[in-house]
Amino acid sequence: EHEAIGLLAARGASVLVIGAGFIGVEWVTELQFFFPNLRLTIVDGLPQCLGPLPASAATYCSRYMHRKGIRQFYSVNFGAARPAFYAHIGLDAPPDKEFVCVGVKASNSFMPAEA
């Protein structure tokens, strides 16, 4: 995968990360750090990144991504089948690569209170 992403970066390809939970945010920022020539966008259906985490964490990460040139779109549900979806997030065409980072949620609500 590293080699494939390197080839994308060499041509300044566009990459879309779907899901702005902690996995998606970590992934998009790692891509930016190691492959700064990529044109990165992250989307999520929630109104901010890092959904269940404190608002201060979301603000910090959102500002960081903004400073690094990572385009962010929230309250947007991924819809590759909808023709207007990519235009809505500022892309002229589907991205060169998509990474789906959804469906993972760390939870310990099943643990007994005394644990």
PDB file of N, CA and C in Angstrom, residues 16 41 43 71 73 76 79-80 82-95:
ATOM      1  N   LEU A  16      -9.834  10.699  -0.921  1.00  0.00           N
ATOM      2  CA  LEU A  16     -10.980  10.964  -0.065  1.00  0.00           C
ATOM      3  C   LEU A  16     -10.991   9.957   1.071  1.00  0.00           C
ATOM      4  N   THR A  41      -9.094  15.069   1.250  1.00  0.00           N
ATOM      5  CA  THR A  41     -10.419  15.498   1.693  1.00  0.00           C
ATOM      6  C   THR A  41     -10.936  14.438   2.664  1.00  0.00           C
ATOM      7  N   VAL A  43     -14.594  13.386   4.886  1.00  0.00           N
ATOM      8  CA  VAL A  43     -16.029  13.653   5.042  1.00  0.00           C
ATOM      9  C   VAL A  43     -16.593  12.805   6.169  1.00  0.00           C
ATOM     10  N   ARG A  71      -8.970  19.236   3.327  1.00  0.00           N
ATOM     11  CA  ARG A  71     -10.321  19.776   3.180  1.00  0.00           C
ATOM     12  C   ARG A  71     -11.282  18.898   3.979  1.00  0.00           C
ATOM     13  N   PHE A  73     -15.389  18.155   5.262  1.00  0.00           N
ATOM     14  CA  PHE A  73     -16.818  18.338   5.041  1.00  0.00           C
ATOM     15  C   PHE A  73     -17.576  17.488   6.045  1.00  0.00           C
ATOM     16  N   VAL A  76     -22.278  15.510   6.035  1.00  0.00           N
ATOM     17  CA  VAL A  76     -22.373  15.070   4.648  1.00  0.00           C
ATOM     18  C   VAL A  76     -22.262  13.549   4.634  1.00  0.00           C
ATOM     19  N   GLY A  79     -21.863   9.515  -0.718  1.00  0.00           N
ATOM     20  CA  GLY A  79     -22.819   9.072  -1.722  1.00  0.00           C
ATOM     21  C   GLY A  79     -22.220   9.019  -3.110  1.00  0.00           C
ATOM     22  N   ALA A  80     -21.317   8.069  -3.334  1.00  0.00           N
ATOM     23  CA  ALA A  80     -20.661   7.960  -4.637  1.00  0.00           C
ATOM     24  C   ALA A  80     -21.656   7.766  -5.771  1.00  0.00           C
ATOM     25  N   ARG A  82     -24.486   9.205  -6.041  1.00  0.00           N
ATOM     26  CA  ARG A  82     -25.179  10.457  -6.348  1.00  0.00           C
ATOM     27  C   ARG A  82     -24.244  11.340  -7.172  1.00  0.00           C
ATOM     28  N   PRO A  83     -24.648  11.716  -8.364  1.00  0.00           N
ATOM     29  CA  PRO A  83     -23.767  12.499  -9.232  1.00  0.00           C
ATOM     30  C   PRO A  83     -23.283  13.813  -8.615  1.00  0.00           C
ATOM     31  N   ALA A  84     -24.097  14.441  -7.786  1.00  0.00           N
ATOM     32  CA  ALA A  84     -23.721  15.738  -7.228  1.00  0.00           C
ATOM     33  C   ALA A  84     -22.825  15.624  -5.994  1.00  0.00           C
ATOM     34  N   PHE A  85     -22.607  14.399  -5.481  1.00  0.00           N
ATOM     35  CA  PHE A  85     -21.845  14.262  -4.248  1.00  0.00           C
ATOM     36  C   PHE A  85     -20.440  14.852  -4.364  1.00  0.00           C
ATOM     37  N   TYR A  86     -19.704  14.447  -5.367  1.00  0.00           N
ATOM     38  CA  TYR A  86     -18.316  14.907  -5.491  1.00  0.00           C
ATOM     39  C   TYR A  86     -18.246  16.416  -5.719  1.00  0.00           C
ATOM     40  N   ALA A  87     -19.165  16.949  -6.497  1.00  0.00           N
ATOM     41  CA  ALA A  87     -19.188  18.406  -6.697  1.00  0.00           C
ATOM     42  C   ALA A  87     -19.472  19.114  -5.376  1.00  0.00           C
ATOM     43  N   HIS A  88     -20.334  18.539  -4.561  1.00  0.00           N
ATOM     44  CA  HIS A  88     -20.680  19.135  -3.266  1.00  0.00           C
ATOM     45  C   HIS A  88     -19.465  19.256  -2.346  1.00  0.00           C
ATOM     46  N   ILE A  89     -18.520  18.318  -2.474  1.00  0.00           N
ATOM     47  CA  ILE A  89     -17.316  18.385  -1.644  1.00  0.00           C
ATOM     48  C   ILE A  89     -16.126  18.974  -2.410  1.00  0.00           C
ATOM     49  N   GLY A  90     -16.420  19.649  -3.508  1.00  0.00           N
ATOM     50  CA  GLY A  90     -15.388  20.389  -4.218  1.00  0.00           C
ATOM     51  C   GLY A  90     -14.506  19.590  -5.148  1.00  0.00           C
ATOM     52  N   LEU A  91     -14.931  18.406  -5.539  1.00  0.00           N
ATOM     53  CA  LEU A  91     -14.149  17.596  -6.476  1.00  0.00           C
ATOM     54  C   LEU A  91     -14.828  17.599  -7.835  1.00  0.00           C
ATOM     55  N   ASP A  92     -14.036  17.764  -8.883  1.00  0.00           N
ATOM     56  CA  ASP A  92     -14.575  17.765 -10.247  1.00  0.00           C
ATOM     57  C   ASP A  92     -14.981  16.371 -10.705  1.00  0.00           C
ATOM     58  N   ALA A  93     -14.365  15.366 -10.101  1.00  0.00           N
ATOM     59  CA  ALA A  93     -14.594  13.973 -10.486  1.00  0.00           C
ATOM     60  C   ALA A  93     -14.353  13.111  -9.257  1.00  0.00           C
ATOM     61  N   PRO A  94     -14.691  11.833  -9.332  1.00  0.00           N
ATOM     62  CA  PRO A  94     -14.354  10.969  -8.197  1.00  0.00           C
ATOM     63  C   PRO A  94     -12.850  11.033  -7.907  1.00  0.00           C
ATOM     64  N   PRO A  95     -12.465  10.883  -6.641  1.00  0.00           N
ATOM     65  CA  PRO A  95     -11.048  10.954  -6.300  1.00  0.00           C
ATOM     66  C   PRO A  95     -10.275   9.775  -6.879  1.00  0.00           C
TER      67      PRO A  95
END
